[in-house]
mmCIF file of C-alpha atoms in Angstrom:
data_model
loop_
_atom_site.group_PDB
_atom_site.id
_atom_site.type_symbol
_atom_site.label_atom_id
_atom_site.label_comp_id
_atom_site.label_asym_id
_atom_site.label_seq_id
_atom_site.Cartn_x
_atom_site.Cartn_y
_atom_site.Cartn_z
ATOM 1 C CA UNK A 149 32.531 -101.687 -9.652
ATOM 2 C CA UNK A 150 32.981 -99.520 -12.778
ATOM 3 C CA UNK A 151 34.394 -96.047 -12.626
ATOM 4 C CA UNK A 152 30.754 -94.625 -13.460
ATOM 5 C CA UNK A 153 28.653 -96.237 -10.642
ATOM 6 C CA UNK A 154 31.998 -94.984 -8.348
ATOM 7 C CA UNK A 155 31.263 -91.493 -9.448
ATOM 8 C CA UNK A 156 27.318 -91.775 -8.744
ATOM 9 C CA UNK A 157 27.964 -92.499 -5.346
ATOM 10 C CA UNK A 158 29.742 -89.609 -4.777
ATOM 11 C CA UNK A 159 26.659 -87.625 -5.014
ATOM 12 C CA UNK A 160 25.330 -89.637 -2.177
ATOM 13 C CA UNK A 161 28.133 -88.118 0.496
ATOM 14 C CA UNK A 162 27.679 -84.736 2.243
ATOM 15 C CA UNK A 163 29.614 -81.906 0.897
ATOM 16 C CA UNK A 164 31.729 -82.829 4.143
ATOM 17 C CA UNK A 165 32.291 -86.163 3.387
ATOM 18 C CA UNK A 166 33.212 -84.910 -0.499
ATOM 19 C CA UNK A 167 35.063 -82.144 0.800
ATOM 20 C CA UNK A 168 37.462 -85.440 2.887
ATOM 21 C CA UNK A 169 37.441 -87.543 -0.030
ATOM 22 C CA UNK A 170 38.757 -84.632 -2.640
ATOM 23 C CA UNK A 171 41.361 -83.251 -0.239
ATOM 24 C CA UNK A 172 42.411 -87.554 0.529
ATOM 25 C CA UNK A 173 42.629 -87.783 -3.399
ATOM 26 C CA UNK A 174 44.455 -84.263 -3.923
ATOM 27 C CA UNK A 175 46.986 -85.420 -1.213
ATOM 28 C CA UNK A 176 47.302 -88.962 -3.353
ATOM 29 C CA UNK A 177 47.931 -86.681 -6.867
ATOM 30 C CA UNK A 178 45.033 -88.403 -8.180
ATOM 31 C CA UNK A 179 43.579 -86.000 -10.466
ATOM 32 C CA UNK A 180 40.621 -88.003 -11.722
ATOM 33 C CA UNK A 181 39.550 -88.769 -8.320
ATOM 34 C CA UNK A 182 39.317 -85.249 -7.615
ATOM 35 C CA UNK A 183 37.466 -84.390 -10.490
ATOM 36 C CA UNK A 184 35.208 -86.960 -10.431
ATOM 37 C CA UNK A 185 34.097 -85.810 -6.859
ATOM 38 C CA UNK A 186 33.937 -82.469 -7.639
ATOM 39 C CA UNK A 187 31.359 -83.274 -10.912
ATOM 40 C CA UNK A 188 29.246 -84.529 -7.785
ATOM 41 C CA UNK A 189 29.179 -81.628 -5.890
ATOM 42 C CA UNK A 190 25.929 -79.613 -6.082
ATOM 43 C CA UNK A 191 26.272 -76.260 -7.483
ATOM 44 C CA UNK A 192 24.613 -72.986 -6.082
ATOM 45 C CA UNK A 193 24.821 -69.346 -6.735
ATOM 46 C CA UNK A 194 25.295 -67.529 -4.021
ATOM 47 C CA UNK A 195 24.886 -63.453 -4.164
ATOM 48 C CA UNK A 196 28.134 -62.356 -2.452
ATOM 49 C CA UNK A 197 30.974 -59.262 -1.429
ATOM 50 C CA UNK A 198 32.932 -57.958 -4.295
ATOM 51 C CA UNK A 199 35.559 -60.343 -5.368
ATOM 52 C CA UNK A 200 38.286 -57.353 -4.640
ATOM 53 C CA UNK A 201 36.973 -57.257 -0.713
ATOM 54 C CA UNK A 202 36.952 -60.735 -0.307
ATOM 55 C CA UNK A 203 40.680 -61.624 -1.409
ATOM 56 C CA UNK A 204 41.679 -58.300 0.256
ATOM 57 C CA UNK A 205 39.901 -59.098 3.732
ATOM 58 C CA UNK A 206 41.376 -63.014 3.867
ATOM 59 C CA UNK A 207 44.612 -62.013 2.008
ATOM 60 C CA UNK A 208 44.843 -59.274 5.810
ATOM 61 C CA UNK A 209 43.644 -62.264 7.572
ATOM 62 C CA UNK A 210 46.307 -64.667 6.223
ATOM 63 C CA UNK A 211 48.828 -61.577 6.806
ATOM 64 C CA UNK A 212 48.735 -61.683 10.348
ATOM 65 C CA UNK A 213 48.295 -65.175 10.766
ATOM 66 C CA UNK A 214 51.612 -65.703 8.422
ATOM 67 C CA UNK A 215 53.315 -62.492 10.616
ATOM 68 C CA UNK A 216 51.902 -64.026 13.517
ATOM 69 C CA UNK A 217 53.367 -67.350 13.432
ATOM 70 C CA UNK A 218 57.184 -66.619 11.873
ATOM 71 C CA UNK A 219 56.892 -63.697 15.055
ATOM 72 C CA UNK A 220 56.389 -66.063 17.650
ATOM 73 C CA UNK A 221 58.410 -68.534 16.159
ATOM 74 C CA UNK A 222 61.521 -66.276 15.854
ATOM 75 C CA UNK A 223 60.862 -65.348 19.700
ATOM 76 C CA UNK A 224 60.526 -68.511 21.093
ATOM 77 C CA UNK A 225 64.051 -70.105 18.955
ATOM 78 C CA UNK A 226 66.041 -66.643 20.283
ATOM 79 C CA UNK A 227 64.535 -67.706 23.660
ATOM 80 C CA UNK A 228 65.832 -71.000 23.631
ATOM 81 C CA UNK A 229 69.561 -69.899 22.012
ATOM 82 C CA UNK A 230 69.468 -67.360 24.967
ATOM 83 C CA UNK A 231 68.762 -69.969 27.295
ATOM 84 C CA UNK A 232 71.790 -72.016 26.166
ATOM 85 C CA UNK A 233 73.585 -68.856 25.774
ATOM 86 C CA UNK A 234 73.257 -68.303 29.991
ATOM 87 C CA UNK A 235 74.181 -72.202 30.566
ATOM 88 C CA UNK A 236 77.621 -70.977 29.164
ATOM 89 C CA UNK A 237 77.325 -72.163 25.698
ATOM 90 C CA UNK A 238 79.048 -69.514 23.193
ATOM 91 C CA UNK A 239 76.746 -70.614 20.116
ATOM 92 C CA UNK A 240 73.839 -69.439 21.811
ATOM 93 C CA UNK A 241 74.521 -65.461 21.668
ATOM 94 C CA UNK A 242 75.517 -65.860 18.197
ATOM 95 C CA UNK A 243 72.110 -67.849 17.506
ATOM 96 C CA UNK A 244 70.236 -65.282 19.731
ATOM 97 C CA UNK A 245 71.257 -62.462 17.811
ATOM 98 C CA UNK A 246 70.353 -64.311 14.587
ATOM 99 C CA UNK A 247 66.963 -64.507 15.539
ATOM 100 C CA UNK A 248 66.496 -61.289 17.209
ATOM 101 C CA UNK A 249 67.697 -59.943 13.701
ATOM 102 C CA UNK A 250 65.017 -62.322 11.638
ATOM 103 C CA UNK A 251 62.693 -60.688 14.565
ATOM 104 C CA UNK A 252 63.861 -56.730 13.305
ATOM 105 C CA UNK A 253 63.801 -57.424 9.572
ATOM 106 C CA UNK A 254 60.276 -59.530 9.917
ATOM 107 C CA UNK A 255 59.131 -56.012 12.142
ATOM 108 C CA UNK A 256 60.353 -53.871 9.217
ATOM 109 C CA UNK A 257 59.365 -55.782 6.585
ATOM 110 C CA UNK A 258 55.707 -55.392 8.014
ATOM 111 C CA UNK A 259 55.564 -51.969 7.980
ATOM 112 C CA UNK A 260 56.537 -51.734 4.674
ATOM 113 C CA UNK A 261 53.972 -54.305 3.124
ATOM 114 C CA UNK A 262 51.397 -52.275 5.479
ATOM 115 C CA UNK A 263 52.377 -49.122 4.165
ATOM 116 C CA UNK A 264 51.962 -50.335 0.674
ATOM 117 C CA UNK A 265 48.427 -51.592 1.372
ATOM 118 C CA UNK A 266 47.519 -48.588 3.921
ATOM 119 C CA UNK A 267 46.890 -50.745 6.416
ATOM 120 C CA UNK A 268 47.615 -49.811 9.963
ATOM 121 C CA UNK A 269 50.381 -52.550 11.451
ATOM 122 C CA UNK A 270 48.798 -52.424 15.177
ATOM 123 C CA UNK A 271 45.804 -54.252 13.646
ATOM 124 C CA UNK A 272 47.769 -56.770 11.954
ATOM 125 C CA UNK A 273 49.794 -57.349 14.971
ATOM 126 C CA UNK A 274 46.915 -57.354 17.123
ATOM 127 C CA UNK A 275 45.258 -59.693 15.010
ATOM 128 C CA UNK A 276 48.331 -62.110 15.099
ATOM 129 C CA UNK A 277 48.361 -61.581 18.894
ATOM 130 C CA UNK A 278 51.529 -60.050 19.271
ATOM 131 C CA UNK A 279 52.255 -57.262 21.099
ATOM 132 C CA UNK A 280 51.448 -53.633 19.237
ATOM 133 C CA UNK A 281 54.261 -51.750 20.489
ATOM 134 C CA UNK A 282 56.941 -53.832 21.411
ATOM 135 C CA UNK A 283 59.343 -52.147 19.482
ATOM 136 C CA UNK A 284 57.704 -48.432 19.761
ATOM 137 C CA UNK A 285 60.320 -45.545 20.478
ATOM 138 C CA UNK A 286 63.540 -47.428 19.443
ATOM 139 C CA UNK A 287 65.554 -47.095 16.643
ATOM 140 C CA UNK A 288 65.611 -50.445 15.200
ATOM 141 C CA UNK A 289 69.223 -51.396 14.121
ATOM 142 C CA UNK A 290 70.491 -52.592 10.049
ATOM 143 C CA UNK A 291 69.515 -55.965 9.855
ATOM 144 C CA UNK A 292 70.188 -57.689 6.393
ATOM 145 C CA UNK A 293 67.964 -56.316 3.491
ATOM 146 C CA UNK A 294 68.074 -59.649 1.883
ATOM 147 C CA UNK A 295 66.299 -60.714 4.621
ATOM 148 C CA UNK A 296 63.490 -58.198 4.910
ATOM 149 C CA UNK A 297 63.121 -58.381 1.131
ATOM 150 C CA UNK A 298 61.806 -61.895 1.508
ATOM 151 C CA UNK A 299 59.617 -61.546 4.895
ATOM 152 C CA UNK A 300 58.397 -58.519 2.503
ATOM 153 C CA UNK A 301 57.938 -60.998 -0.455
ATOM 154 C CA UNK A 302 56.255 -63.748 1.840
ATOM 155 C CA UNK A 303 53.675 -61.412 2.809
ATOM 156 C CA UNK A 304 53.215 -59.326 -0.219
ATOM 157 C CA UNK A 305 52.455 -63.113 -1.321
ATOM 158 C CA UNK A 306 49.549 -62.921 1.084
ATOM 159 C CA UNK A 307 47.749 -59.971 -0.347
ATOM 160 C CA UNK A 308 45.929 -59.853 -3.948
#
């Protein structure tokens, strides 16, 4: 079959189906594939939110979700060093405490991308489905500002 009567059927398929195919060919680096598809795909205008609200509102969605994943993560490795750390296994306090610091700097680095945004952080954390105030009333200790500098540049990332 020639290239041409390929691309015709492609405006057969569902958006769904053209939506699969695209993302199969974008996963194979096969550029032509990808635009061929998406010469198929039926255009629409749509009347819509302000371009600013819309990157703002996922970018806060994609925040938390980001801060909610490396949080849990970080919680559930220090867990695990902890737990080798009680079975008498020296590595594990050292491990612990490098995760409980990754936990600290990702805390800090939070507040500081909210503060930039003026976003309130017990919304992002409630959104990510972490608890608000976990680390309310203490004085957090010095963790390594390398270290919050990229959590701060992963999430700043986020946010257009």
């Amino acid at each position: 079959m020639k290239p041409s009567q390929v691309n015709k059927l492609y405006s057969k398929l569902t958006p769904h189906e053209q939506a699969a195919l695209a993302f199969e060919a974008a996963v194979r680096l096969n550029g032509n594939e990808v635009d061929a598809i998406l010469e198929q795909v039926e255009r629409k205008t749509y009347i819509t939110l302000h371009a600013d609200y819309h990157r703002r509102a996922y970018g806060l969605q994609f925040l938390a979700g980001q801060y909610g994943i490396e949080y849990w993560k970080n919680r559930a490795l220090m867990l695990l060093a902890c737990d080798k750390f009680d079975k008498g296994e020296q590595q594990g306090e050292q491990i612990a405490n490098q995760f409980f610091n990754k936990t600290v700097a990702l805390e800090l680095a939070l507040i500081e991308v909210c503060k930039q945004l003026g976003v309130d952080v017990e919304a992002i954390k409630k959104m990510a489905g972490c608890l608000p105030d976990e680390f309310k009333g203490y004085d957090l200790p010095e963790v390594d500002s390398e270290l919050i500098k990229q959590y701060v540049d992963m999430f700043s990332g986020l946010i257009v």
